[in-house]
Amino acid sequence: MLTIYSDTHRLQHGKAELIDGTLKPCFENPSRADMVLQEVRSRDLGPVIEPVAHGLAPVLRVHDAGYVEFLQTAWQRWTAMGRDYDALPKMWQIRRLRAAIPQHVEGQLCYYSMDCGTPLTAGTWPAITAAADVALTAVDQLAAGQRGVFALTRPPGHHAARDYCGGYCFFNNAAIAAQSLLDRGAKRVAVLDVDYHHGNGTQDIFYQRDDVLFLSIHGDPATEYPFFLGFADEHGEGAGLGYNYNFPLPAASSVALWFAALDTALGEIRRYAPDALVVSLGVDTFEGDPISRFSLASTDFLRLGEQIGGLGLPTAFCMEGGYAVEPIGLNAVNVLEGFSMRQ
Ligand SMILES: [Zn+2]
């Protein structure tokens, strides 16, 4: 399987995130992608190529122009005030506050953020535009006839909605890839999110549309991040009604329960009969993940890949979460190898 990768991801290296009430080193850091790339190479998964620059137009197909402009200018505006630490918001536009966009960069940071776990840094803009190009180049390769392509995207994307960042995510790489597939002629695309956390951003972007089927298997938001979206009764709105499926599972659910949910999700994908599939590939469902509470073993990721491969669809895998850094490569590449075995 072909892998698309850019070293530029290293430029996104937040100093700290708020965990358990204290600032701690970011779980989402450059070593994650480095470990995955190392495993891709050591197991000879296939060629690794650089992304091709696609510009901002495909990003603006799924993200709000004001939000994109904010991301592009925020660091310069933040540091112009004499600051040199990561930009993090300190309040949110919560119930009964006015929804007007503030003029000051600090207010805009609050307005365009879902949480304070997504540090905006000097290297955020080049890193997120490179990650979008990684996803878009994977779509180019599918259009050129590849059956499965691995977009080694970092930072991840599935928590980023149309107009806000969150959960380490700024641009929604999987949504950008899905939209690009449609813009290249696909009539229907499915996005399957297997990360431990609900793909709230992807759901937000496609919630009112029937040309993208979104399915997410994740820890129940009643107890798990992102808490405010990802419940089983969210089926879509308007034209999108019936094209959104959430499979929230209690934290500490068994592996058997997880695969039963996958089986149902794959059945819905077959029924939808899409032209292509995008997988939001988070491996924080792993039993050793430090911030998640499912218990998939490394061998279960091979089985996951095989079952996705059984759909027989052109598939772009976009890297999402996974915070047990040592085995992240083993787990991610197991999915890709399992997929390849079914082609
Ligand atoms: Zn996650």
Tab-separated table of C-alpha atoms and ligand atoms in Angstrom:
chain	number	residue	atom	x	y	z
A	1	MET	CA	0.000	0.000	0.000
A	2	LEU	CA	1.158	3.489	-0.876
A	3	THR	CA	1.786	5.927	2.005
A	4	ILE	CA	1.642	9.719	1.685
A	5	TYR	CA	3.815	11.504	4.237
A	6	SER	CA	5.348	14.930	4.880
A	7	ASP	CA	7.999	15.815	7.470
A	8	THR	CA	6.227	19.156	7.879
A	9	HIS	CA	4.002	17.573	10.553
A	10	ARG	CA	6.920	18.071	12.996
A	11	LEU	CA	6.297	21.821	12.965
A	12	GLN	CA	3.151	21.228	15.031
A	13	HIS	CA	4.619	20.576	18.464
A	14	GLY	CA	2.514	22.046	21.246
A	15	LYS	CA	4.271	22.626	24.535
A	16	ALA	CA	1.397	21.658	26.823
A	17	GLU	CA	-2.239	20.686	27.183
A	18	LEU	CA	-4.524	20.867	30.204
A	19	ILE	CA	-4.915	17.366	31.722
A	20	ASP	CA	-6.391	16.675	35.146
A	21	GLY	CA	-6.158	20.366	36.004
A	22	THR	CA	-2.457	20.786	35.221
A	23	LEU	CA	-0.500	21.621	32.099
A	24	LYS	CA	1.264	18.494	30.850
A	25	PRO	CA	3.336	17.706	27.742
A	26	CYS	CA	1.037	17.130	24.762
A	27	PHE	CA	0.010	13.521	24.135
A	28	GLU	CA	-0.338	14.526	20.493
A	29	ASN	CA	3.288	15.063	19.449
A	30	PRO	CA	5.592	14.469	16.450
A	31	SER	CA	6.898	11.119	17.706
A	32	ARG	CA	3.493	9.589	16.907
A	33	ALA	CA	3.831	10.033	13.150
A	34	ASP	CA	7.540	9.202	13.300
A	35	MET	CA	6.730	5.828	14.894
A	36	VAL	CA	4.066	5.050	12.300
A	37	LEU	CA	6.420	5.929	9.444
A	38	GLN	CA	9.159	3.774	10.968
A	39	GLU	CA	6.773	0.789	11.043
A	40	VAL	CA	5.594	1.453	7.465
A	41	ARG	CA	9.235	1.300	6.356
A	42	SER	CA	10.386	-1.616	8.525
A	43	ARG	CA	7.488	-3.814	7.371
A	44	ASP	CA	7.853	-2.745	3.772
A	45	LEU	CA	4.197	-1.766	3.471
A	46	GLY	CA	4.915	-0.062	0.156
A	47	PRO	CA	6.332	3.165	-1.319
A	48	VAL	CA	6.278	6.388	0.721
A	49	ILE	CA	5.763	9.568	-1.306
A	50	GLU	CA	5.568	13.298	-0.559
A	51	PRO	CA	2.258	15.136	-0.912
A	52	VAL	CA	1.503	17.468	-3.808
A	53	ALA	CA	0.443	21.035	-2.894
A	54	HIS	CA	-3.278	21.610	-3.604
A	55	GLY	CA	-3.770	25.129	-2.238
A	56	LEU	CA	-6.621	26.205	0.012
A	57	ALA	CA	-9.562	25.731	-2.362
A	58	PRO	CA	-10.237	22.099	-1.363
A	59	VAL	CA	-9.939	23.065	2.328
A	60	LEU	CA	-12.513	25.828	1.858
A	61	ARG	CA	-14.958	23.258	0.452
A	62	VAL	CA	-15.513	22.001	4.012
A	63	HIS	CA	-14.243	24.784	6.310
A	64	ASP	CA	-15.580	28.292	6.955
A	65	ALA	CA	-13.513	31.039	5.276
A	66	GLY	CA	-13.350	33.147	8.451
A	67	TYR	CA	-12.089	30.155	10.432
A	68	VAL	CA	-9.410	29.376	7.835
A	69	GLU	CA	-8.274	33.014	7.804
A	70	PHE	CA	-8.112	32.971	11.602
A	71	LEU	CA	-5.866	29.868	11.556
A	72	GLN	CA	-3.647	31.437	8.895
A	73	THR	CA	-3.109	34.692	10.815
A	74	ALA	CA	-3.536	33.733	14.477
A	75	TRP	CA	0.079	33.003	15.414
A	76	GLN	CA	1.401	36.245	13.953
A	77	ARG	CA	-1.363	38.218	15.678
A	78	TRP	CA	-0.864	36.313	18.947
A	79	THR	CA	2.893	36.925	19.073
A	80	ALA	CA	2.557	40.565	17.940
A	81	MET	CA	1.211	41.169	21.450
A	82	GLY	CA	4.547	40.040	22.916
A	83	ARG	CA	3.510	36.469	23.696
A	84	ASP	CA	5.757	33.528	22.855
A	85	TYR	CA	3.902	30.551	24.398
A	86	ASP	CA	1.308	28.303	22.666
A	87	ALA	CA	-1.975	30.047	21.937
A	88	LEU	CA	-4.739	28.484	24.048
A	89	PRO	CA	-8.263	29.814	24.652
A	90	LYS	CA	-9.435	30.656	28.143
A	91	MET	CA	-13.176	30.987	27.716
A	92	TRP	CA	-15.939	29.707	25.452
A	93	GLN	CA	-19.036	31.140	23.847
A	94	ILE	CA	-21.336	29.110	26.094
A	95	ARG	CA	-25.133	29.265	26.687
A	96	ARG	CA	-26.753	32.733	26.438
A	97	LEU	CA	-23.490	34.522	25.558
A	98	ARG	CA	-23.484	36.504	22.318
A	99	ALA	CA	-22.267	34.587	19.266
A	100	ALA	CA	-20.697	37.634	17.580
A	101	ILE	CA	-17.114	37.065	16.373
A	102	PRO	CA	-14.717	39.103	18.577
A	103	GLN	CA	-12.208	41.454	16.951
A	104	HIS	CA	-9.261	40.601	19.192
A	105	VAL	CA	-7.175	37.513	18.406
A	106	GLU	CA	-7.618	36.278	21.974
A	107	GLY	CA	-11.405	36.470	21.621
A	108	GLN	CA	-11.273	34.812	18.210
A	109	LEU	CA	-9.176	31.996	19.680
A	110	CYS	CA	-12.001	31.401	22.171
A	111	TYR	CA	-14.676	31.696	19.478
A	112	TYR	CA	-13.034	29.212	17.086
A	113	SER	CA	-12.008	26.579	19.693
A	114	MET	CA	-13.937	23.678	21.183
A	115	ASP	CA	-11.467	23.049	24.015
A	116	CYS	CA	-8.098	24.036	25.465
A	117	GLY	CA	-6.345	20.848	24.320
A	118	THR	CA	-5.473	22.140	20.886
A	119	PRO	CA	-2.416	24.394	21.127
A	120	LEU	CA	-1.910	26.741	18.201
A	121	THR	CA	1.836	27.193	17.629
A	122	ALA	CA	4.335	28.834	15.291
A	123	GLY	CA	4.251	25.726	13.084
A	124	THR	CA	0.533	24.984	13.140
A	125	TRP	CA	-0.310	26.574	9.782
A	126	PRO	CA	2.400	24.866	7.686
A	127	ALA	CA	1.705	21.553	9.455
A	128	ILE	CA	-2.068	21.595	8.915
A	129	THR	CA	-1.842	22.695	5.284
A	130	ALA	CA	0.699	19.901	4.675
A	131	ALA	CA	-1.642	17.379	6.359
A	132	ALA	CA	-4.515	18.500	4.104
A	133	ASP	CA	-2.207	18.008	1.111
A	134	VAL	CA	-1.343	14.519	2.385
A	135	ALA	CA	-5.068	13.626	2.435
A	136	LEU	CA	-5.689	15.240	-0.972
A	137	THR	CA	-2.718	13.430	-2.528
A	138	ALA	CA	-4.166	10.148	-1.240
A	139	VAL	CA	-7.351	10.995	-3.169
A	140	ASP	CA	-5.249	11.746	-6.290
A	141	GLN	CA	-3.775	8.282	-5.986
A	142	LEU	CA	-7.190	6.627	-5.624
A	143	ALA	CA	-8.291	8.524	-8.748
A	144	ALA	CA	-5.202	7.137	-10.476
A	145	GLY	CA	-6.334	3.585	-9.716
A	146	GLN	CA	-4.896	2.660	-6.316
A	147	ARG	CA	-7.278	0.535	-4.228
A	148	GLY	CA	-6.014	1.623	-0.810
A	149	VAL	CA	-3.837	4.573	0.197
A	150	PHE	CA	-2.533	5.580	3.609
A	151	ALA	CA	-2.552	9.324	4.310
A	152	LEU	CA	-0.207	9.633	7.296
A	153	THR	CA	-1.897	12.817	8.463
A	154	ARG	CA	-0.672	14.697	11.508
A	155	PRO	CA	-2.025	16.634	13.286
A	156	PRO	CA	-5.228	14.577	13.203
A	157	GLY	CA	-8.485	16.070	11.941
A	158	HIS	CA	-11.741	14.408	12.963
A	159	HIS	CA	-12.587	16.757	15.870
A	160	ALA	CA	-12.251	19.838	13.626
A	161	ALA	CA	-15.683	21.040	12.499
A	162	ARG	CA	-16.653	23.502	9.786
A	163	ASP	CA	-15.633	26.461	11.935
A	164	TYR	CA	-13.845	25.308	15.054
A	165	CYS	CA	-10.741	23.427	16.156
A	166	GLY	CA	-10.545	20.964	19.042
A	167	GLY	CA	-9.081	17.674	20.209
A	168	TYR	CA	-5.656	18.386	18.623
A	169	CYS	CA	-7.409	18.953	15.252
A	170	PHE	CA	-7.503	22.078	13.029
A	171	PHE	CA	-8.336	20.940	9.486
A	172	ASN	CA	-10.534	17.875	9.079
A	173	ASN	CA	-8.311	15.817	6.793
A	174	ALA	CA	-10.845	12.981	6.362
A	175	ALA	CA	-13.649	15.420	5.467
A	176	ILE	CA	-11.355	17.227	3.013
A	177	ALA	CA	-10.575	13.850	1.401
A	178	ALA	CA	-14.267	12.851	1.248
A	179	GLN	CA	-15.251	16.172	-0.350
A	180	SER	CA	-12.396	15.880	-2.831
A	181	LEU	CA	-13.613	12.408	-3.854
A	182	LEU	CA	-17.052	13.913	-4.562
A	183	ASP	CA	-15.507	16.818	-6.457
A	184	ARG	CA	-13.647	14.308	-8.601
A	185	GLY	CA	-16.847	12.576	-9.636
A	186	ALA	CA	-17.854	10.176	-6.846
A	187	LYS	CA	-21.608	10.267	-6.246
A	188	ARG	CA	-21.527	8.869	-2.698
A	189	VAL	CA	-18.714	8.545	-0.160
A	190	ALA	CA	-18.742	6.844	3.239
A	191	VAL	CA	-16.556	7.982	6.139
A	192	LEU	CA	-15.957	5.336	8.808
A	193	ASP	CA	-14.436	6.673	12.032
A	194	VAL	CA	-12.867	3.975	14.241
A	195	ASP	CA	-11.022	6.313	16.636
A	196	TYR	CA	-11.870	5.916	20.332
A	197	HIS	CA	-13.414	9.396	20.316
A	198	HIS	CA	-16.473	10.479	18.376
A	199	GLY	CA	-15.655	12.228	15.099
A	200	ASN	CA	-17.725	15.278	16.003
A	201	GLY	CA	-16.075	17.480	13.379
A	202	THR	CA	-16.798	15.129	10.489
A	203	GLN	CA	-20.386	14.679	11.680
A	204	ASP	CA	-20.781	18.475	11.870
A	205	ILE	CA	-19.502	18.992	8.330
A	206	PHE	CA	-21.746	16.398	6.661
A	207	TYR	CA	-24.758	16.326	9.009
A	208	GLN	CA	-27.195	17.846	6.517
A	209	ARG	CA	-25.989	15.958	3.456
A	210	ASP	CA	-26.876	12.653	1.840
A	211	ASP	CA	-23.800	12.377	-0.390
A	212	VAL	CA	-21.591	11.441	2.585
A	213	LEU	CA	-22.551	8.643	4.960
A	214	PHE	CA	-20.813	9.142	8.301
A	215	LEU	CA	-20.395	6.328	10.826
A	216	SER	CA	-18.476	6.496	14.105
A	217	ILE	CA	-17.757	3.804	16.709
A	218	HIS	CA	-16.550	5.414	19.932
A	219	GLY	CA	-16.608	5.729	23.703
A	220	ASP	CA	-20.033	6.862	24.936
A	221	PRO	CA	-20.019	10.681	25.157
A	222	ALA	CA	-22.039	10.397	28.379
A	223	THR	CA	-18.660	9.721	30.020
A	224	GLU	CA	-16.052	10.270	27.268
A	225	TYR	CA	-14.630	13.224	25.320
A	226	PRO	CA	-16.050	15.084	23.359
A	227	PHE	CA	-19.092	14.800	25.709
A	228	PHE	CA	-21.476	17.010	23.697
A	229	LEU	CA	-21.910	15.023	20.478
A	230	GLY	CA	-21.819	11.414	19.349
A	231	PHE	CA	-25.035	9.967	20.780
A	232	ALA	CA	-26.942	7.160	19.081
A	233	ASP	CA	-29.982	9.308	18.268
A	234	GLU	CA	-28.043	11.709	16.004
A	235	HIS	CA	-29.191	10.539	12.565
A	236	GLY	CA	-28.649	13.668	10.454
A	237	GLU	CA	-30.879	16.598	9.507
A	238	GLY	CA	-32.799	17.663	6.403
A	239	ALA	CA	-31.383	15.938	3.328
A	240	GLY	CA	-28.868	14.290	5.663
A	241	LEU	CA	-31.497	12.516	7.763
A	242	GLY	CA	-30.615	8.827	7.835
A	243	TYR	CA	-26.985	9.353	6.758
A	244	ASN	CA	-25.321	9.639	10.159
A	245	TYR	CA	-24.721	6.640	12.408
A	246	ASN	CA	-23.179	6.772	15.858
A	247	PHE	CA	-22.228	3.661	17.792
A	248	PRO	CA	-21.404	4.891	21.306
A	249	LEU	CA	-20.122	2.054	23.490
A	250	PRO	CA	-19.598	2.197	27.246
A	251	ALA	CA	-15.985	2.750	28.302
A	252	ALA	CA	-14.331	-0.621	28.968
A	253	SER	CA	-16.633	-2.389	26.478
A	254	SER	CA	-15.410	-5.803	25.331
A	255	VAL	CA	-13.613	-6.389	22.041
A	256	ALA	CA	-16.565	-8.569	20.977
A	257	LEU	CA	-18.975	-5.662	21.474
A	258	TRP	CA	-16.686	-3.356	19.473
A	259	PHE	CA	-16.553	-5.779	16.530
A	260	ALA	CA	-20.324	-6.277	16.693
A	261	ALA	CA	-20.699	-2.496	16.243
A	262	LEU	CA	-18.198	-2.615	13.367
A	263	ASP	CA	-20.240	-5.376	11.747
A	264	THR	CA	-23.395	-3.233	11.895
A	265	ALA	CA	-21.492	-0.205	10.540
A	266	LEU	CA	-20.061	-2.219	7.635
A	267	GLY	CA	-23.582	-3.486	6.865
A	268	GLU	CA	-24.802	0.112	6.591
A	269	ILE	CA	-21.893	0.980	4.299
A	270	ARG	CA	-22.775	-1.954	2.034
A	271	ARG	CA	-26.410	-0.837	1.961
A	272	TYR	CA	-25.345	2.716	1.013
A	273	ALA	CA	-23.096	1.331	-1.765
A	274	PRO	CA	-20.650	4.264	-1.893
A	275	ASP	CA	-18.126	4.814	-4.678
A	276	ALA	CA	-15.290	5.207	-2.164
A	277	LEU	CA	-14.504	5.017	1.540
A	278	VAL	CA	-12.497	7.260	3.854
A	279	VAL	CA	-11.397	5.724	7.152
A	280	SER	CA	-10.622	7.973	10.117
A	281	LEU	CA	-7.971	5.650	11.484
A	282	GLY	CA	-7.499	6.213	15.190
A	283	VAL	CA	-5.816	3.409	17.093
A	284	ASP	CA	-6.531	4.787	20.570
A	285	THR	CA	-8.969	1.867	20.934
A	286	PHE	CA	-5.805	-0.083	21.841
A	287	GLU	CA	-5.779	-1.738	25.274
A	288	GLY	CA	-2.629	0.168	26.291
A	289	ASP	CA	-3.760	3.654	25.270
A	290	PRO	CA	-3.137	6.168	28.070
A	291	ILE	CA	-6.224	8.348	27.498
A	292	SER	CA	-8.836	5.860	26.232
A	293	ARG	CA	-10.695	2.886	27.637
A	294	PHE	CA	-11.323	0.191	25.033
A	295	SER	CA	-9.225	-2.960	24.905
A	296	LEU	CA	-8.362	-3.935	21.342
A	297	ALA	CA	-5.139	-5.963	21.116
A	298	SER	CA	-2.614	-5.383	18.340
A	299	THR	CA	-3.859	-8.481	16.466
A	300	ASP	CA	-7.406	-7.066	16.526
A	301	PHE	CA	-6.218	-4.261	14.254
A	302	LEU	CA	-5.306	-6.814	11.567
A	303	ARG	CA	-8.856	-8.158	11.791
A	304	LEU	CA	-10.253	-4.606	11.573
A	305	GLY	CA	-8.261	-3.991	8.394
A	306	GLU	CA	-9.387	-7.285	6.862
A	307	GLN	CA	-13.033	-6.467	7.513
A	308	ILE	CA	-12.705	-3.008	5.964
A	309	GLY	CA	-10.886	-4.580	3.020
A	310	GLY	CA	-13.802	-6.974	2.602
A	311	LEU	CA	-15.982	-4.050	1.480
A	312	GLY	CA	-14.009	-3.993	-1.778
A	313	LEU	CA	-14.030	-0.191	-1.965
A	314	PRO	CA	-11.310	2.271	-2.997
A	315	THR	CA	-10.201	3.425	0.442
A	316	ALA	CA	-8.202	6.347	1.839
A	317	PHE	CA	-7.017	5.882	5.423
A	318	CYS	CA	-6.394	9.146	7.304
A	319	MET	CA	-4.404	8.881	10.538
A	320	GLU	CA	-6.267	10.196	13.584
A	321	GLY	CA	-5.599	9.378	17.272
A	322	GLY	CA	-3.478	6.835	19.135
A	323	TYR	CA	-1.428	7.876	22.148
A	324	ALA	CA	0.367	4.697	23.170
A	325	VAL	CA	3.329	5.912	21.136
A	326	GLU	CA	5.498	2.778	21.241
A	327	PRO	CA	2.916	0.439	19.584
A	328	ILE	CA	1.107	3.088	17.475
A	329	GLY	CA	2.981	2.005	14.341
A	330	LEU	CA	2.333	-1.695	14.900
A	331	ASN	CA	-1.386	-1.079	15.418
A	332	ALA	CA	-1.869	1.322	12.496
A	333	VAL	CA	0.136	-0.775	10.042
A	334	ASN	CA	-1.730	-3.903	11.161
A	335	VAL	CA	-4.958	-2.280	9.933
A	336	LEU	CA	-3.339	-1.400	6.593
A	337	GLU	CA	-1.813	-4.864	6.174
A	338	GLY	CA	-5.129	-6.530	7.051
A	339	PHE	CA	-6.825	-4.372	4.400
A	340	SER	CA	-4.182	-5.243	1.811
A	341	MET	CA	-4.598	-8.968	2.440
A	342	ARG	CA	-8.195	-8.704	1.185
A	343	GLN	CA	-7.360	-6.892	-2.073
B	1	ZN	ZN	-9.149	9.722	19.704
